Amino acid sequence: MTQKTDKTPPMAENGADDAPAPTVKCLIVRIADQHYAFHAEHIREVVMDAPLYYVPFTPPYIRGFINRHGRPHTVFDLNALLKNEKLTSGAFLIAGRAFDQTAFMISDVTEILNVTEAEIQPITAMDENDNYYSAALTFQDEHVFILNVQNILMKLSHDLETG
Amino acid sequence: MTSKPAETEGYLRLDYDEAAFLIPASQAGKIFLMTDARDLEAPALYCRRRTSYNGGDVPVFELSDFIGDHFHLPREALTDMAFMVPADRFDAARQARCRAALARAGLSDEFIAVAHGRPADMRAAPASEIRPLPRALAARLASRGIRACRFPRDSVIEYVLDITRVIMNHPPFNSE
């Protein structure tokens, strides 16, 4: 993790009570050569250099289990899911407890951002991967998708049912 | 005041270096060395041999081949080390199918020999260390015979296998 940036949210337009606009905390990560964002509330911890254990009978974007406190966590390779190319990394995000025992393989964590709701943009152009994104934001002049963890888990559920 | 002893279960543990496999002792019978394993006339993917046991010919399930094929572990040469799985350890529905398939193949329907090419020993594991699999994968893996796992130390995973399920997913044991 390189740094934490608390961008000062813009003030209310009329300036009457100078109340800051509500913000959302996002985790910007790099996966291969692209940045993605997670809602920080969906992520519990970042793990570096954890051994990965292969698990059979799963789709290719499931890379195995990692061990967190004695519990197996299913590791999603989002580069394999979104770009059909396997990622090589020992870094993982552990999803919150609401998302089963789930982890995401990442290259690294780039930044933690506070963004205003106005800075979060709905997705307009639709392609086959858009179901895995909930919205987008701009980070260092780059268009960054915010990942939809629930829909990614549903993709696995669907593939296991139909595969 | 005495503390309650930890609940444990016995397992036959097969060591594959990067991973290990735990077979519940309730499913694994006698460990023995097959001295007369012969080819089956109608071989199947994981059942190509028969061996004499308890007055009859029993089929040999090649567990090392199954593990090598599915767990990204080196596939071992055929081995004569085996443990016996009594057919009565299968659940009732599977037991009937299994016995019928073996009878059709002219084999004893009392036991199945499971061949493994790796060091094996019996050991107890505290129930608290045996972890359920993540919900997203639990049903899929259970249907393939992977029931749970344990992390006894860093860099090692132990998979708990339901060996009856592993066997029954493959011919000739799943033949109607």
Short mmCIF file of N, CA and C in Angstrom, two decimals, chain B residues 3-171:
data_model
loop_
_atom_site.label_atom_id
_atom_site.label_comp_id
_atom_site.label_asym_id
_atom_site.label_seq_id
_atom_site.Cartn_x
_atom_site.Cartn_y
_atom_site.Cartn_z
N SER B 3 -10.28 -30.07 32.40
CA SER B 3 -10.83 -29.55 31.15
C SER B 3 -11.33 -30.70 30.29
N LYS B 4 -12.35 -30.40 29.50
CA LYS B 4 -12.93 -31.42 28.63
C LYS B 4 -11.94 -31.73 27.51
N PRO B 5 -11.68 -33.02 27.25
CA PRO B 5 -10.73 -33.33 26.17
C PRO B 5 -11.28 -32.89 24.82
N ALA B 6 -10.37 -32.44 23.97
CA ALA B 6 -10.80 -31.98 22.64
C ALA B 6 -11.37 -33.15 21.84
N GLU B 7 -12.45 -32.90 21.12
CA GLU B 7 -13.05 -33.93 20.30
C GLU B 7 -12.14 -34.16 19.09
N THR B 8 -11.81 -35.41 18.84
CA THR B 8 -10.93 -35.72 17.71
C THR B 8 -11.55 -36.80 16.85
N GLU B 9 -11.07 -36.88 15.61
CA GLU B 9 -11.49 -37.94 14.71
C GLU B 9 -10.24 -38.55 14.09
N GLY B 10 -10.28 -39.85 13.86
CA GLY B 10 -9.13 -40.52 13.27
C GLY B 10 -9.18 -40.47 11.75
N TYR B 11 -8.03 -40.30 11.15
CA TYR B 11 -7.93 -40.25 9.68
C TYR B 11 -6.73 -41.07 9.21
N LEU B 12 -6.89 -41.66 8.05
CA LEU B 12 -5.74 -42.16 7.32
C LEU B 12 -5.20 -40.98 6.53
N ARG B 13 -3.94 -40.64 6.75
CA ARG B 13 -3.36 -39.46 6.10
C ARG B 13 -2.38 -39.89 5.01
N LEU B 14 -2.63 -39.42 3.79
CA LEU B 14 -1.75 -39.69 2.65
C LEU B 14 -0.98 -38.42 2.35
N ASP B 15 0.33 -38.52 2.38
CA ASP B 15 1.19 -37.33 2.28
C ASP B 15 1.71 -37.16 0.85
N TYR B 16 1.36 -36.03 0.21
CA TYR B 16 1.85 -35.73 -1.14
C TYR B 16 2.76 -34.51 -1.13
N ASP B 17 3.44 -34.24 -0.03
CA ASP B 17 4.38 -33.13 0.13
C ASP B 17 3.68 -31.77 0.14
N GLU B 18 3.17 -31.31 -1.02
CA GLU B 18 2.55 -29.97 -1.05
C GLU B 18 1.12 -30.00 -0.54
N ALA B 19 0.55 -31.17 -0.48
CA ALA B 19 -0.81 -31.33 0.04
C ALA B 19 -0.90 -32.71 0.67
N ALA B 20 -1.90 -32.90 1.50
CA ALA B 20 -2.13 -34.22 2.07
C ALA B 20 -3.62 -34.48 2.02
N PHE B 21 -3.98 -35.73 2.13
CA PHE B 21 -5.38 -36.14 2.03
C PHE B 21 -5.74 -36.95 3.26
N LEU B 22 -6.85 -36.60 3.87
CA LEU B 22 -7.31 -37.28 5.08
C LEU B 22 -8.54 -38.11 4.72
N ILE B 23 -8.45 -39.41 4.95
CA ILE B 23 -9.59 -40.30 4.73
C ILE B 23 -10.12 -40.66 6.12
N PRO B 24 -11.39 -40.36 6.41
CA PRO B 24 -11.90 -40.71 7.74
C PRO B 24 -11.68 -42.19 8.04
N ALA B 25 -11.24 -42.46 9.26
CA ALA B 25 -10.96 -43.85 9.64
C ALA B 25 -12.21 -44.72 9.51
N SER B 26 -13.37 -44.09 9.60
CA SER B 26 -14.62 -44.85 9.47
C SER B 26 -14.79 -45.40 8.05
N GLN B 27 -14.07 -44.83 7.08
CA GLN B 27 -14.17 -45.31 5.69
C GLN B 27 -12.98 -46.16 5.27
N ALA B 28 -11.89 -46.04 5.99
CA ALA B 28 -10.67 -46.74 5.57
C ALA B 28 -10.45 -47.97 6.44
N GLY B 29 -10.43 -49.13 5.81
CA GLY B 29 -10.18 -50.37 6.56
C GLY B 29 -8.71 -50.72 6.54
N LYS B 30 -8.45 -51.99 6.49
CA LYS B 30 -7.09 -52.51 6.61
C LYS B 30 -6.16 -51.98 5.50
N ILE B 31 -4.93 -51.63 5.88
CA ILE B 31 -3.91 -51.24 4.92
C ILE B 31 -3.10 -52.49 4.56
N PHE B 32 -2.90 -52.73 3.29
CA PHE B 32 -2.15 -53.95 2.95
C PHE B 32 -1.39 -53.78 1.64
N LEU B 33 -0.49 -54.70 1.40
CA LEU B 33 0.30 -54.71 0.17
C LEU B 33 -0.29 -55.75 -0.78
N MET B 34 -0.71 -55.29 -1.95
CA MET B 34 -1.29 -56.22 -2.92
C MET B 34 -0.14 -57.01 -3.57
N THR B 35 -0.24 -58.32 -3.53
CA THR B 35 0.85 -59.15 -4.08
C THR B 35 0.47 -59.79 -5.40
N ASP B 36 -0.80 -59.68 -5.76
CA ASP B 36 -1.21 -60.35 -7.01
C ASP B 36 -2.15 -59.48 -7.83
N ALA B 37 -1.90 -58.17 -7.85
CA ALA B 37 -2.78 -57.29 -8.63
C ALA B 37 -2.67 -57.65 -10.12
N ARG B 38 -3.83 -57.83 -10.75
CA ARG B 38 -3.88 -58.20 -12.18
C ARG B 38 -4.78 -57.24 -12.94
N ASP B 39 -4.54 -57.18 -14.26
CA ASP B 39 -5.35 -56.29 -15.09
C ASP B 39 -6.79 -56.79 -15.17
N LEU B 40 -7.72 -55.83 -15.18
CA LEU B 40 -9.12 -56.17 -15.42
C LEU B 40 -9.36 -56.37 -16.91
N GLU B 41 -10.29 -57.21 -17.23
CA GLU B 41 -10.62 -57.42 -18.65
C GLU B 41 -11.28 -56.18 -19.26
N ALA B 42 -12.07 -55.49 -18.46
CA ALA B 42 -12.73 -54.27 -18.94
C ALA B 42 -12.27 -53.10 -18.07
N PRO B 43 -11.07 -52.54 -18.36
CA PRO B 43 -10.55 -51.48 -17.50
C PRO B 43 -11.32 -50.17 -17.65
N ALA B 44 -11.33 -49.42 -16.58
CA ALA B 44 -11.93 -48.07 -16.61
C ALA B 44 -10.85 -47.08 -16.18
N LEU B 45 -11.17 -45.79 -16.24
CA LEU B 45 -10.15 -44.75 -16.02
C LEU B 45 -9.37 -44.96 -14.73
N TYR B 46 -10.07 -45.13 -13.62
CA TYR B 46 -9.40 -45.29 -12.33
C TYR B 46 -9.56 -46.69 -11.77
N CYS B 47 -10.01 -47.62 -12.57
CA CYS B 47 -10.16 -49.00 -12.09
C CYS B 47 -9.70 -49.93 -13.21
N ARG B 48 -8.44 -50.33 -13.11
CA ARG B 48 -7.85 -51.14 -14.18
C ARG B 48 -7.32 -52.47 -13.67
N ARG B 49 -7.37 -52.64 -12.32
CA ARG B 49 -6.78 -53.86 -11.76
C ARG B 49 -7.74 -54.52 -10.78
N ARG B 50 -7.48 -55.76 -10.47
CA ARG B 50 -8.17 -56.51 -9.44
C ARG B 50 -7.11 -57.17 -8.56
N THR B 51 -7.50 -57.52 -7.35
CA THR B 51 -6.57 -58.22 -6.47
C THR B 51 -7.35 -59.17 -5.57
N SER B 52 -6.67 -60.19 -5.09
CA SER B 52 -7.33 -61.17 -4.21
C SER B 52 -7.41 -60.61 -2.80
N TYR B 53 -8.57 -60.78 -2.20
CA TYR B 53 -8.73 -60.34 -0.81
C TYR B 53 -9.92 -61.04 -0.20
N ASN B 54 -9.72 -61.58 0.96
CA ASN B 54 -10.81 -62.16 1.75
C ASN B 54 -11.58 -63.23 0.95
N GLY B 55 -10.85 -64.01 0.18
CA GLY B 55 -11.47 -65.12 -0.54
C GLY B 55 -12.13 -64.75 -1.85
N GLY B 56 -11.95 -63.51 -2.30
CA GLY B 56 -12.55 -63.12 -3.58
C GLY B 56 -11.64 -62.16 -4.33
N ASP B 57 -12.06 -61.78 -5.51
CA ASP B 57 -11.35 -60.77 -6.29
C ASP B 57 -12.03 -59.42 -6.09
N VAL B 58 -11.26 -58.42 -5.67
CA VAL B 58 -11.84 -57.10 -5.43
C VAL B 58 -11.25 -56.12 -6.44
N PRO B 59 -12.01 -55.09 -6.81
CA PRO B 59 -11.49 -54.08 -7.74
C PRO B 59 -10.50 -53.15 -7.03
N VAL B 60 -9.61 -52.57 -7.81
CA VAL B 60 -8.62 -51.63 -7.26
C VAL B 60 -8.93 -50.24 -7.82
N PHE B 61 -9.19 -49.30 -6.94
CA PHE B 61 -9.39 -47.90 -7.36
C PHE B 61 -8.04 -47.19 -7.25
N GLU B 62 -7.60 -46.56 -8.36
CA GLU B 62 -6.27 -45.93 -8.40
C GLU B 62 -6.37 -44.49 -7.89
N LEU B 63 -6.29 -44.35 -6.56
CA LEU B 63 -6.45 -43.01 -5.96
C LEU B 63 -5.30 -42.08 -6.37
N SER B 64 -4.11 -42.60 -6.50
CA SER B 64 -2.99 -41.74 -6.89
C SER B 64 -3.20 -41.12 -8.27
N ASP B 65 -3.83 -41.87 -9.16
CA ASP B 65 -4.13 -41.32 -10.49
C ASP B 65 -5.17 -40.21 -10.37
N PHE B 66 -6.20 -40.45 -9.58
CA PHE B 66 -7.24 -39.43 -9.38
C PHE B 66 -6.63 -38.16 -8.80
N ILE B 67 -5.78 -38.30 -7.80
CA ILE B 67 -5.16 -37.12 -7.17
C ILE B 67 -4.23 -36.42 -8.16
N GLY B 68 -3.44 -37.20 -8.88
CA GLY B 68 -2.53 -36.61 -9.86
C GLY B 68 -3.27 -35.86 -10.95
N ASP B 69 -4.39 -36.39 -11.38
CA ASP B 69 -5.15 -35.76 -12.46
C ASP B 69 -5.83 -34.47 -12.01
N HIS B 70 -6.29 -34.42 -10.78
CA HIS B 70 -7.17 -33.31 -10.38
C HIS B 70 -6.54 -32.29 -9.44
N PHE B 71 -5.45 -32.62 -8.79
CA PHE B 71 -4.90 -31.70 -7.78
C PHE B 71 -3.57 -31.08 -8.21
N HIS B 72 -3.23 -31.19 -9.49
CA HIS B 72 -1.96 -30.63 -9.97
C HIS B 72 -0.77 -31.17 -9.18
N LEU B 73 -0.83 -32.44 -8.83
CA LEU B 73 0.27 -33.08 -8.12
C LEU B 73 0.86 -34.15 -9.04
N PRO B 74 2.14 -34.48 -8.85
CA PRO B 74 2.75 -35.47 -9.74
C PRO B 74 1.99 -36.79 -9.72
N ARG B 75 1.75 -37.32 -10.90
CA ARG B 75 1.06 -38.60 -10.99
C ARG B 75 2.05 -39.72 -10.70
N GLU B 76 1.74 -40.54 -9.71
CA GLU B 76 2.66 -41.60 -9.29
C GLU B 76 2.55 -42.80 -10.20
N ALA B 77 3.61 -43.62 -10.22
CA ALA B 77 3.54 -44.89 -10.92
C ALA B 77 2.54 -45.79 -10.18
N LEU B 78 1.98 -46.76 -10.88
CA LEU B 78 1.05 -47.69 -10.24
C LEU B 78 1.73 -48.31 -9.03
N THR B 79 0.99 -48.45 -7.96
CA THR B 79 1.56 -48.92 -6.72
C THR B 79 0.77 -50.12 -6.21
N ASP B 80 1.41 -50.91 -5.36
CA ASP B 80 0.71 -52.05 -4.78
C ASP B 80 0.30 -51.78 -3.33
N MET B 81 0.54 -50.57 -2.84
CA MET B 81 0.06 -50.21 -1.50
C MET B 81 -1.41 -49.83 -1.60
N ALA B 82 -2.21 -50.35 -0.69
CA ALA B 82 -3.65 -50.07 -0.77
C ALA B 82 -4.27 -50.10 0.62
N PHE B 83 -5.42 -49.48 0.73
CA PHE B 83 -6.26 -49.69 1.91
C PHE B 83 -7.62 -50.15 1.42
N MET B 84 -8.32 -50.86 2.27
CA MET B 84 -9.59 -51.45 1.87
C MET B 84 -10.75 -50.55 2.30
N VAL B 85 -11.70 -50.39 1.43
CA VAL B 85 -12.94 -49.69 1.78
C VAL B 85 -14.07 -50.72 1.76
N PRO B 86 -14.61 -51.09 2.92
CA PRO B 86 -15.73 -52.03 2.92
C PRO B 86 -16.94 -51.42 2.23
N ALA B 87 -17.61 -52.21 1.42
CA ALA B 87 -18.76 -51.67 0.67
C ALA B 87 -19.87 -51.19 1.60
N ASP B 88 -19.90 -51.72 2.82
CA ASP B 88 -20.98 -51.27 3.71
C ASP B 88 -20.74 -49.87 4.24
N ARG B 89 -19.62 -49.24 3.90
CA ARG B 89 -19.38 -47.85 4.31
C ARG B 89 -20.03 -46.86 3.34
N PHE B 90 -20.47 -47.32 2.20
CA PHE B 90 -21.20 -46.46 1.27
C PHE B 90 -22.61 -46.23 1.81
N ASP B 91 -23.19 -45.09 1.49
CA ASP B 91 -24.56 -44.90 1.94
C ASP B 91 -25.46 -45.86 1.17
N ALA B 92 -26.67 -46.07 1.69
CA ALA B 92 -27.51 -47.17 1.20
C ALA B 92 -27.74 -47.11 -0.31
N ALA B 93 -28.05 -45.90 -0.82
CA ALA B 93 -28.36 -45.80 -2.25
C ALA B 93 -27.14 -46.12 -3.09
N ARG B 94 -26.01 -45.57 -2.66
CA ARG B 94 -24.78 -45.80 -3.44
C ARG B 94 -24.29 -47.23 -3.27
N GLN B 95 -24.54 -47.81 -2.09
CA GLN B 95 -24.07 -49.17 -1.83
C GLN B 95 -24.74 -50.15 -2.79
N ALA B 96 -26.03 -49.97 -3.01
CA ALA B 96 -26.76 -50.88 -3.89
C ALA B 96 -26.22 -50.80 -5.32
N ARG B 97 -25.99 -49.55 -5.79
CA ARG B 97 -25.46 -49.38 -7.15
C ARG B 97 -24.06 -49.97 -7.26
N CYS B 98 -23.26 -49.73 -6.25
CA CYS B 98 -21.88 -50.20 -6.27
C CYS B 98 -21.84 -51.73 -6.29
N ARG B 99 -22.63 -52.35 -5.42
CA ARG B 99 -22.63 -53.82 -5.35
C ARG B 99 -23.12 -54.41 -6.68
N ALA B 100 -24.12 -53.78 -7.27
CA ALA B 100 -24.65 -54.30 -8.53
C ALA B 100 -23.59 -54.19 -9.64
N ALA B 101 -22.89 -53.05 -9.66
CA ALA B 101 -21.87 -52.86 -10.70
C ALA B 101 -20.74 -53.88 -10.54
N LEU B 102 -20.35 -54.12 -9.30
CA LEU B 102 -19.25 -55.08 -9.07
C LEU B 102 -19.69 -56.50 -9.41
N ALA B 103 -20.91 -56.84 -9.07
CA ALA B 103 -21.40 -58.18 -9.37
C ALA B 103 -21.40 -58.40 -10.88
N ARG B 104 -21.82 -57.37 -11.63
CA ARG B 104 -21.82 -57.50 -13.09
C ARG B 104 -20.41 -57.71 -13.65
N ALA B 105 -19.43 -57.12 -12.95
CA ALA B 105 -18.04 -57.25 -13.42
C ALA B 105 -17.40 -58.54 -12.91
N GLY B 106 -18.17 -59.36 -12.19
CA GLY B 106 -17.63 -60.61 -11.68
C GLY B 106 -16.66 -60.42 -10.52
N LEU B 107 -16.84 -59.33 -9.76
CA LEU B 107 -15.93 -59.02 -8.65
C LEU B 107 -16.67 -59.13 -7.33
N SER B 108 -15.90 -59.33 -6.26
CA SER B 108 -16.48 -59.34 -4.92
C SER B 108 -17.15 -57.99 -4.67
N ASP B 109 -18.32 -58.01 -4.05
CA ASP B 109 -19.00 -56.75 -3.76
C ASP B 109 -18.86 -56.36 -2.29
N GLU B 110 -17.86 -56.93 -1.62
CA GLU B 110 -17.69 -56.66 -0.19
C GLU B 110 -16.66 -55.56 0.09
N PHE B 111 -15.64 -55.47 -0.78
CA PHE B 111 -14.55 -54.52 -0.53
C PHE B 111 -14.09 -53.88 -1.84
N ILE B 112 -13.51 -52.69 -1.70
CA ILE B 112 -12.79 -52.05 -2.81
C ILE B 112 -11.40 -51.70 -2.29
N ALA B 113 -10.38 -52.10 -3.04
CA ALA B 113 -9.01 -51.73 -2.66
C ALA B 113 -8.71 -50.35 -3.26
N VAL B 114 -8.15 -49.48 -2.45
CA VAL B 114 -7.79 -48.13 -2.93
C VAL B 114 -6.27 -48.03 -2.93
N ALA B 115 -5.69 -47.94 -4.12
CA ALA B 115 -4.24 -47.92 -4.23
C ALA B 115 -3.71 -46.50 -4.10
N HIS B 116 -2.65 -46.33 -3.34
CA HIS B 116 -2.04 -45.02 -3.17
C HIS B 116 -0.53 -45.20 -3.16
N GLY B 117 0.18 -44.26 -3.73
CA GLY B 117 1.62 -44.45 -3.87
C GLY B 117 2.44 -43.61 -2.91
N ARG B 118 1.82 -43.14 -1.84
CA ARG B 118 2.52 -42.22 -0.96
C ARG B 118 2.51 -42.72 0.48
N PRO B 119 3.41 -42.17 1.32
CA PRO B 119 3.41 -42.59 2.72
C PRO B 119 2.04 -42.35 3.36
N ALA B 120 1.62 -43.31 4.18
CA ALA B 120 0.31 -43.20 4.82
C ALA B 120 0.45 -43.56 6.29
N ASP B 121 -0.26 -42.84 7.12
CA ASP B 121 -0.31 -43.21 8.53
C ASP B 121 -1.64 -42.78 9.12
N MET B 122 -2.00 -43.42 10.22
CA MET B 122 -3.24 -43.05 10.91
C MET B 122 -2.91 -41.97 11.92
N ARG B 123 -3.76 -40.96 11.99
CA ARG B 123 -3.56 -39.94 13.00
C ARG B 123 -4.89 -39.29 13.37
N ALA B 124 -4.90 -38.69 14.54
CA ALA B 124 -6.11 -38.03 15.02
C ALA B 124 -6.01 -36.53 14.75
N ALA B 125 -7.11 -35.93 14.41
CA ALA B 125 -7.14 -34.47 14.21
C ALA B 125 -8.29 -33.90 15.03
N PRO B 126 -8.03 -32.83 15.77
CA PRO B 126 -9.13 -32.21 16.52
C PRO B 126 -10.22 -31.72 15.57
N ALA B 127 -11.46 -31.99 15.94
CA ALA B 127 -12.58 -31.58 15.08
C ALA B 127 -12.56 -30.08 14.84
N SER B 128 -12.05 -29.33 15.81
CA SER B 128 -12.04 -27.87 15.68
C SER B 128 -11.10 -27.39 14.58
N GLU B 129 -10.16 -28.24 14.19
CA GLU B 129 -9.21 -27.83 13.13
C GLU B 129 -9.70 -28.21 11.74
N ILE B 130 -10.72 -29.03 11.66
CA ILE B 130 -11.27 -29.42 10.36
C ILE B 130 -12.25 -28.32 9.94
N ARG B 131 -11.95 -27.64 8.85
CA ARG B 131 -12.71 -26.45 8.48
C ARG B 131 -13.67 -26.74 7.33
N PRO B 132 -14.90 -26.28 7.46
CA PRO B 132 -15.80 -26.39 6.31
C PRO B 132 -15.29 -25.54 5.15
N LEU B 133 -15.64 -25.92 3.95
CA LEU B 133 -15.21 -25.18 2.78
C LEU B 133 -16.08 -23.94 2.61
N PRO B 134 -15.59 -22.92 1.90
CA PRO B 134 -16.43 -21.74 1.66
C PRO B 134 -17.76 -22.15 1.03
N ARG B 135 -18.82 -21.49 1.44
CA ARG B 135 -20.17 -21.88 0.98
C ARG B 135 -20.26 -21.90 -0.55
N ALA B 136 -19.58 -20.95 -1.19
CA ALA B 136 -19.69 -20.85 -2.65
C ALA B 136 -19.24 -22.12 -3.35
N LEU B 137 -18.30 -22.84 -2.75
CA LEU B 137 -17.74 -24.03 -3.41
C LEU B 137 -18.11 -25.33 -2.72
N ALA B 138 -18.71 -25.25 -1.53
CA ALA B 138 -18.88 -26.45 -0.70
C ALA B 138 -19.68 -27.54 -1.41
N ALA B 139 -20.79 -27.17 -2.03
CA ALA B 139 -21.64 -28.20 -2.65
C ALA B 139 -20.93 -28.85 -3.83
N ARG B 140 -20.27 -28.03 -4.67
CA ARG B 140 -19.56 -28.58 -5.82
C ARG B 140 -18.47 -29.54 -5.37
N LEU B 141 -17.68 -29.11 -4.39
CA LEU B 141 -16.56 -29.95 -3.97
C LEU B 141 -17.06 -31.19 -3.24
N ALA B 142 -18.12 -31.06 -2.45
CA ALA B 142 -18.66 -32.24 -1.76
C ALA B 142 -19.14 -33.27 -2.77
N SER B 143 -19.73 -32.80 -3.87
CA SER B 143 -20.22 -33.74 -4.88
C SER B 143 -19.06 -34.48 -5.54
N ARG B 144 -17.86 -33.92 -5.48
CA ARG B 144 -16.68 -34.59 -6.04
C ARG B 144 -15.87 -35.31 -4.97
N GLY B 145 -16.37 -35.30 -3.73
CA GLY B 145 -15.72 -36.07 -2.67
C GLY B 145 -14.77 -35.28 -1.79
N ILE B 146 -14.78 -33.95 -1.92
CA ILE B 146 -13.93 -33.12 -1.05
C ILE B 146 -14.83 -32.48 -0.01
N ARG B 147 -14.63 -32.89 1.22
CA ARG B 147 -15.58 -32.58 2.27
C ARG B 147 -15.20 -31.35 3.10
N ALA B 148 -13.92 -31.17 3.34
CA ALA B 148 -13.45 -30.10 4.25
C ALA B 148 -11.95 -29.98 4.07
N CYS B 149 -11.32 -29.13 4.87
CA CYS B 149 -9.86 -29.06 4.80
C CYS B 149 -9.31 -28.64 6.15
N ARG B 150 -8.00 -28.73 6.25
CA ARG B 150 -7.31 -28.32 7.48
C ARG B 150 -5.95 -27.74 7.08
N PHE B 151 -5.52 -26.76 7.82
CA PHE B 151 -4.19 -26.18 7.61
C PHE B 151 -3.35 -26.49 8.85
N PRO B 152 -2.65 -27.62 8.86
CA PRO B 152 -1.92 -28.00 10.08
C PRO B 152 -0.73 -27.11 10.36
N ARG B 153 -0.16 -26.52 9.32
CA ARG B 153 0.95 -25.58 9.50
C ARG B 153 1.07 -24.78 8.20
N ASP B 154 1.93 -23.78 8.20
CA ASP B 154 2.10 -22.95 7.01
C ASP B 154 2.51 -23.79 5.82
N SER B 155 1.97 -23.44 4.67
CA SER B 155 2.37 -24.03 3.38
C SER B 155 1.87 -25.44 3.16
N VAL B 156 1.00 -25.93 4.01
CA VAL B 156 0.44 -27.27 3.80
C VAL B 156 -1.08 -27.21 3.96
N ILE B 157 -1.76 -27.85 3.03
CA ILE B 157 -3.21 -28.01 3.16
C ILE B 157 -3.51 -29.50 3.19
N GLU B 158 -4.47 -29.87 4.02
CA GLU B 158 -4.95 -31.24 4.05
C GLU B 158 -6.41 -31.23 3.62
N TYR B 159 -6.72 -32.00 2.58
CA TYR B 159 -8.11 -32.11 2.14
C TYR B 159 -8.73 -33.35 2.78
N VAL B 160 -9.91 -33.20 3.33
CA VAL B 160 -10.65 -34.34 3.86
C VAL B 160 -11.49 -34.91 2.72
N LEU B 161 -11.22 -36.15 2.38
CA LEU B 161 -11.93 -36.79 1.27
C LEU B 161 -13.04 -37.71 1.79
N ASP B 162 -14.15 -37.71 1.10
CA ASP B 162 -15.17 -38.75 1.27
C ASP B 162 -14.84 -39.78 0.19
N ILE B 163 -14.09 -40.81 0.58
CA ILE B 163 -13.56 -41.73 -0.43
C ILE B 163 -14.69 -42.51 -1.11
N THR B 164 -15.79 -42.70 -0.41
CA THR B 164 -16.91 -43.42 -1.06
C THR B 164 -17.47 -42.57 -2.20
N ARG B 165 -17.52 -41.27 -2.00
CA ARG B 165 -18.01 -40.38 -3.05
C ARG B 165 -17.02 -40.32 -4.21
N VAL B 166 -15.75 -40.23 -3.90
CA VAL B 166 -14.73 -40.21 -4.96
C VAL B 166 -14.87 -41.46 -5.82
N ILE B 167 -14.97 -42.62 -5.19
CA ILE B 167 -15.06 -43.88 -5.93
C ILE B 167 -16.34 -43.92 -6.76
N MET B 168 -17.44 -43.53 -6.13
CA MET B 168 -18.73 -43.69 -6.79
C MET B 168 -18.94 -42.73 -7.97
N ASN B 169 -18.09 -41.73 -8.09
CA ASN B 169 -18.21 -40.81 -9.23
C ASN B 169 -17.62 -41.39 -10.51
N HIS B 170 -17.01 -42.58 -10.42
CA HIS B 170 -16.27 -43.09 -11.57
C HIS B 170 -16.69 -44.51 -11.91
N PRO B 171 -16.60 -44.84 -13.21
CA PRO B 171 -16.90 -46.21 -13.62
C PRO B 171 -15.82 -47.18 -13.12
#
